[in-house]
Amino acid sequence: MTGFRLNLSPLKQPLSFVKLVEWLTAIFAFGSCGGFSGKNIISIFCDDGRNETLDANFHYPFRLSQVPLVEGNSTICNHSVTRTHMVGDSASASEFFVGVAIVCFLYSMVALLVYLGYMHVYKDSDFGPIFDFVVTAILVFLWLVCSSAWAKGLQNVKDATDTEGIISTLALCKGSNITCAVTEFASMRTLNISVVFGYLNMFVWAVNAWFVYKETRWHSQKFSSQPGRGRQQVPAPI
């Protein structure tokens, strides 16, 4: 019989329970990164005592080079400033990270559906556990790569939006009589959390890989090939 049989008891086992944890952590990973939007306020202290401000708005996927810092030709501190964009592009790293998280979210849902409704089919065939193990191992590697790439991309975003990054972007700020500084910073707590969840997902999927491996015939063959413990060998006759 290969029909759907709803059975919630597998949730009490590590194989299904860890998959549920993966589903939740994947939501937190792409939710904390993909929905980010922030603004830094740059204060410009002119040589005549006046203060002017600029807004640096940035959001996912962090294509900073397309974000205008100065709209059109403007006059700031009696200096003509042309249209200026921020510097940097972390879109590939952030989109890769969110993409892996969404794939894991979807795969976890499908796997849970199989565990809870088709576990009798899953355990009766070699293909299901082996396919599950191979995909899980690949996703562990992808979590390592995308989390590391996004951690570096996030650092690039922080460097481009802090005071030193703004000064290097605005030629106006390089004058000796004009001082520029970021006086209000956007909270990047959720982005920091996304990196943490990225590595947490890698760990959880690595743990899950072990439980999936135990369902494969590779593990059962290895276990059956081991000699029994405590069994004494009978000496050969002389």
Tab-separated table of C-alpha atoms in Angstrom:
chain	number	residue	atom	x	y	z
A	1	MET	CA	0.000	0.000	0.000
A	2	THR	CA	1.475	3.347	-1.067
A	3	GLY	CA	-1.420	5.650	-0.152
A	4	PHE	CA	-1.263	8.563	2.227
A	5	ARG	CA	-1.444	7.548	5.902
A	6	LEU	CA	-1.344	10.422	8.354
A	7	ASN	CA	0.697	9.478	11.404
A	8	LEU	CA	2.027	12.132	13.804
A	9	SER	CA	4.064	9.707	15.904
A	10	PRO	CA	7.238	10.228	13.760
A	11	LEU	CA	7.419	13.768	15.185
A	12	LYS	CA	8.539	12.169	18.438
A	13	GLN	CA	11.546	10.707	16.637
A	14	PRO	CA	14.726	12.733	15.939
A	15	LEU	CA	14.444	12.290	12.159
A	16	SER	CA	11.149	14.189	11.913
A	17	PHE	CA	11.606	16.499	14.888
A	18	VAL	CA	14.880	17.906	13.583
A	19	LYS	CA	13.245	18.439	10.199
A	20	LEU	CA	10.580	20.535	11.928
A	21	VAL	CA	13.339	22.569	13.594
A	22	GLU	CA	14.959	23.075	10.178
A	23	TRP	CA	11.670	24.374	8.809
A	24	LEU	CA	11.444	26.963	11.599
A	25	THR	CA	15.081	28.079	11.472
A	26	ALA	CA	14.873	28.524	7.696
A	27	ILE	CA	11.937	30.911	8.196
A	28	PHE	CA	13.940	32.990	10.660
A	29	ALA	CA	16.962	32.998	8.343
A	30	PHE	CA	15.314	34.417	5.218
A	31	GLY	CA	12.828	36.530	7.201
A	32	SER	CA	15.514	38.394	9.144
A	33	CYS	CA	17.513	39.151	5.986
A	34	GLY	CA	15.010	39.496	3.153
A	35	GLY	CA	12.751	42.006	4.886
A	36	PHE	CA	15.420	44.469	6.022
A	37	SER	CA	15.233	48.205	5.349
A	38	GLY	CA	17.286	50.843	7.130
A	39	LYS	CA	18.455	54.434	7.031
A	40	ASN	CA	21.615	56.177	8.224
A	41	ILE	CA	21.616	59.942	8.721
A	42	ILE	CA	24.784	61.772	7.695
A	43	SER	CA	25.489	65.133	9.295
A	44	ILE	CA	27.633	67.569	7.302
A	45	PHE	CA	29.264	70.335	9.345
A	46	CYS	CA	30.012	73.273	7.040
A	47	ASP	CA	32.919	75.660	7.480
A	48	ASP	CA	30.517	78.564	8.161
A	49	GLY	CA	28.935	76.818	11.141
A	50	ARG	CA	25.862	75.471	9.363
A	51	ASN	CA	24.828	71.826	9.530
A	52	GLU	CA	23.181	69.862	6.736
A	53	THR	CA	21.990	66.277	6.636
A	54	LEU	CA	21.744	63.491	4.083
A	55	ASP	CA	19.789	60.258	4.265
A	56	ALA	CA	21.407	56.970	3.292
A	57	ASN	CA	18.539	54.549	2.682
A	58	PHE	CA	19.442	50.942	1.973
A	59	HIS	CA	17.529	47.680	1.939
A	60	TYR	CA	17.595	44.097	0.722
A	61	PRO	CA	19.203	42.981	-1.594
A	62	PHE	CA	21.786	45.716	-0.781
A	63	ARG	CA	22.695	46.967	-4.247
A	64	LEU	CA	24.253	50.049	-2.687
A	65	SER	CA	25.725	51.237	-5.975
A	66	GLN	CA	22.159	51.886	-7.160
A	67	VAL	CA	21.149	53.837	-4.044
A	68	PRO	CA	21.484	57.637	-4.525
A	69	LEU	CA	23.146	59.431	-1.656
A	70	VAL	CA	22.746	62.842	-3.293
A	71	GLU	CA	19.754	63.266	-5.604
A	72	GLY	CA	20.707	65.184	-8.770
A	73	ASN	CA	22.901	68.253	-8.747
A	74	SER	CA	22.699	69.857	-5.319
A	75	THR	CA	24.397	72.608	-3.355
A	76	ILE	CA	25.749	71.523	0.010
A	77	CYS	CA	27.763	73.881	2.199
A	78	ASN	CA	27.989	76.302	-0.738
A	79	HIS	CA	29.575	73.546	-2.838
A	80	SER	CA	28.044	72.075	-5.979
A	81	VAL	CA	27.639	68.310	-5.627
A	82	THR	CA	26.673	66.061	-8.529
A	83	ARG	CA	24.450	63.017	-8.235
A	84	THR	CA	26.291	60.557	-6.011
A	85	HIS	CA	25.540	56.917	-5.299
A	86	MET	CA	26.686	54.778	-2.427
A	87	VAL	CA	29.464	52.261	-3.032
A	88	GLY	CA	29.169	48.483	-2.864
A	89	ASP	CA	26.994	45.598	-3.973
A	90	SER	CA	26.182	42.665	-1.668
A	91	ALA	CA	23.180	41.502	-3.680
A	92	SER	CA	24.723	38.215	-4.808
A	93	ALA	CA	25.610	37.167	-1.256
A	94	SER	CA	22.274	38.190	0.273
A	95	GLU	CA	20.185	36.683	-2.523
A	96	PHE	CA	22.192	33.457	-2.365
A	97	PHE	CA	21.594	33.285	1.377
A	98	VAL	CA	17.861	33.920	1.086
A	99	GLY	CA	17.598	31.520	-1.854
A	100	VAL	CA	19.192	28.655	0.104
A	101	ALA	CA	16.917	29.401	3.065
A	102	ILE	CA	13.794	29.276	0.867
A	103	VAL	CA	14.906	26.008	-0.757
A	104	CYS	CA	15.472	24.487	2.689
A	105	PHE	CA	12.110	25.783	3.877
A	106	LEU	CA	10.342	24.105	0.955
A	107	TYR	CA	12.344	20.886	1.190
A	108	SER	CA	11.646	20.619	4.917
A	109	MET	CA	7.901	20.892	4.260
A	110	VAL	CA	8.015	18.196	1.584
A	111	ALA	CA	10.139	15.935	3.806
A	112	LEU	CA	7.752	16.381	6.733
A	113	LEU	CA	4.846	15.478	4.457
A	114	VAL	CA	6.666	12.284	3.482
A	115	TYR	CA	7.584	11.437	7.074
A	116	LEU	CA	4.055	11.964	8.391
A	117	GLY	CA	2.107	10.475	5.495
A	118	TYR	CA	4.375	8.143	3.567
A	119	MET	CA	6.818	6.807	6.156
A	120	HIS	CA	5.812	3.238	5.242
A	121	VAL	CA	6.938	3.912	1.673
A	122	TYR	CA	10.034	5.838	2.775
A	123	LYS	CA	11.379	2.961	4.894
A	124	ASP	CA	10.447	0.200	2.480
A	125	SER	CA	12.661	1.539	-0.311
A	126	ASP	CA	16.363	2.323	-0.610
A	127	PHE	CA	15.808	5.327	-2.863
A	128	GLY	CA	13.981	7.521	-0.331
A	129	PRO	CA	16.566	7.519	2.493
A	130	ILE	CA	19.528	7.711	0.100
A	131	PHE	CA	18.013	10.632	-1.824
A	132	ASP	CA	17.165	12.337	1.470
A	133	PHE	CA	20.709	11.891	2.754
A	134	VAL	CA	22.359	13.198	-0.428
A	135	VAL	CA	20.135	16.288	-0.521
A	136	THR	CA	20.689	16.923	3.193
A	137	ALA	CA	24.476	16.687	2.802
A	138	ILE	CA	24.380	19.127	-0.131
A	139	LEU	CA	22.294	21.589	1.874
A	140	VAL	CA	24.731	21.420	4.791
A	141	PHE	CA	27.488	22.509	2.410
A	142	LEU	CA	25.307	25.234	0.887
A	143	TRP	CA	24.506	26.627	4.331
A	144	LEU	CA	28.213	26.855	5.105
A	145	VAL	CA	28.967	28.634	1.829
A	146	CYS	CA	26.017	31.032	1.817
A	147	SER	CA	26.387	31.940	5.506
A	148	SER	CA	30.075	32.726	5.056
A	149	ALA	CA	29.377	34.734	1.905
A	150	TRP	CA	26.579	36.675	3.572
A	151	ALA	CA	28.701	37.366	6.669
A	152	LYS	CA	31.312	38.953	4.385
A	153	GLY	CA	28.605	40.785	2.412
A	154	LEU	CA	27.072	42.163	5.596
A	155	GLN	CA	30.458	43.459	6.711
A	156	ASN	CA	30.791	45.208	3.351
A	157	VAL	CA	27.400	46.851	3.896
A	158	LYS	CA	28.478	48.055	7.341
A	159	ASP	CA	31.758	49.428	5.976
A	160	ALA	CA	30.019	51.257	3.126
A	161	THR	CA	27.428	52.894	5.377
A	162	ASP	CA	29.623	53.956	8.292
A	163	THR	CA	31.417	57.293	8.591
A	164	GLU	CA	34.597	56.221	6.801
A	165	GLY	CA	32.622	54.718	3.945
A	166	ILE	CA	30.538	57.865	3.487
A	167	ILE	CA	33.629	60.096	3.588
A	168	SER	CA	35.302	58.020	0.892
A	169	THR	CA	32.139	58.235	-1.226
A	170	LEU	CA	31.424	61.960	-0.934
A	171	ALA	CA	34.180	64.115	-2.406
A	172	LEU	CA	32.721	67.024	-0.439
A	173	CYS	CA	33.667	65.357	2.841
A	174	LYS	CA	37.327	65.186	1.885
A	175	GLY	CA	37.733	68.974	2.192
A	176	SER	CA	39.691	70.266	5.141
A	177	ASN	CA	36.972	72.669	6.314
A	178	ILE	CA	33.994	70.329	6.018
A	179	THR	CA	33.360	67.445	8.389
A	180	CYS	CA	31.024	64.533	7.684
A	181	ALA	CA	29.844	61.937	10.155
A	182	VAL	CA	27.080	59.362	10.442
A	183	THR	CA	25.123	60.570	13.465
A	184	GLU	CA	22.245	58.053	13.362
A	185	PHE	CA	22.752	54.419	12.429
A	186	ALA	CA	20.141	51.964	11.227
A	187	SER	CA	19.767	48.987	13.523
A	188	MET	CA	21.349	45.966	11.866
A	189	ARG	CA	20.445	43.598	14.666
A	190	THR	CA	18.192	41.519	12.430
A	191	LEU	CA	20.972	41.186	9.841
A	192	ASN	CA	23.384	39.994	12.517
A	193	ILE	CA	20.727	37.521	13.637
A	194	SER	CA	20.364	36.259	10.066
A	195	VAL	CA	24.058	35.333	9.982
A	196	VAL	CA	23.678	33.503	13.297
A	197	PHE	CA	20.685	31.602	11.952
A	198	GLY	CA	22.660	30.749	8.849
A	199	TYR	CA	25.335	28.931	10.822
A	200	LEU	CA	22.688	27.495	13.144
A	201	ASN	CA	20.942	26.013	10.113
A	202	MET	CA	24.218	24.483	8.979
A	203	PHE	CA	24.592	22.798	12.379
A	204	VAL	CA	20.987	21.575	12.504
A	205	TRP	CA	21.157	20.158	8.976
A	206	ALA	CA	24.453	18.443	9.822
A	207	VAL	CA	22.783	16.783	12.814
A	208	ASN	CA	19.860	15.783	10.634
A	209	ALA	CA	22.256	14.261	8.088
A	210	TRP	CA	23.337	11.733	10.705
A	211	PHE	CA	19.765	10.632	11.466
A	212	VAL	CA	18.982	10.383	7.754
A	213	TYR	CA	22.151	8.352	7.212
A	214	LYS	CA	20.966	5.860	9.828
A	215	GLU	CA	17.909	5.177	7.643
A	216	THR	CA	20.012	4.264	4.598
A	217	ARG	CA	21.193	0.774	3.673
A	218	TRP	CA	24.795	2.007	3.978
A	219	HIS	CA	24.396	2.258	7.735
A	220	SER	CA	22.508	-1.027	8.059
A	221	GLN	CA	25.108	-2.889	5.985
A	222	LYS	CA	27.908	-1.431	8.065
A	223	PHE	CA	26.128	-2.417	11.267
A	224	SER	CA	25.350	-5.953	10.092
A	225	SER	CA	28.925	-6.506	8.910
A	226	GLN	CA	30.385	-5.816	12.359
A	227	PRO	CA	31.114	-8.906	14.495
A	228	GLY	CA	28.972	-9.408	17.560
A	229	ARG	CA	30.289	-7.834	20.721
A	230	GLY	CA	31.467	-10.165	23.416
A	231	ARG	CA	31.411	-13.157	21.087
A	232	GLN	CA	34.299	-15.491	21.806
A	233	GLN	CA	36.096	-17.063	18.892
A	234	VAL	CA	36.253	-20.857	18.941
A	235	PRO	CA	39.840	-22.081	18.480
A	236	ALA	CA	40.416	-24.049	15.325
A	237	PRO	CA	40.959	-27.770	15.826
A	238	ILE	CA	44.534	-28.975	15.784
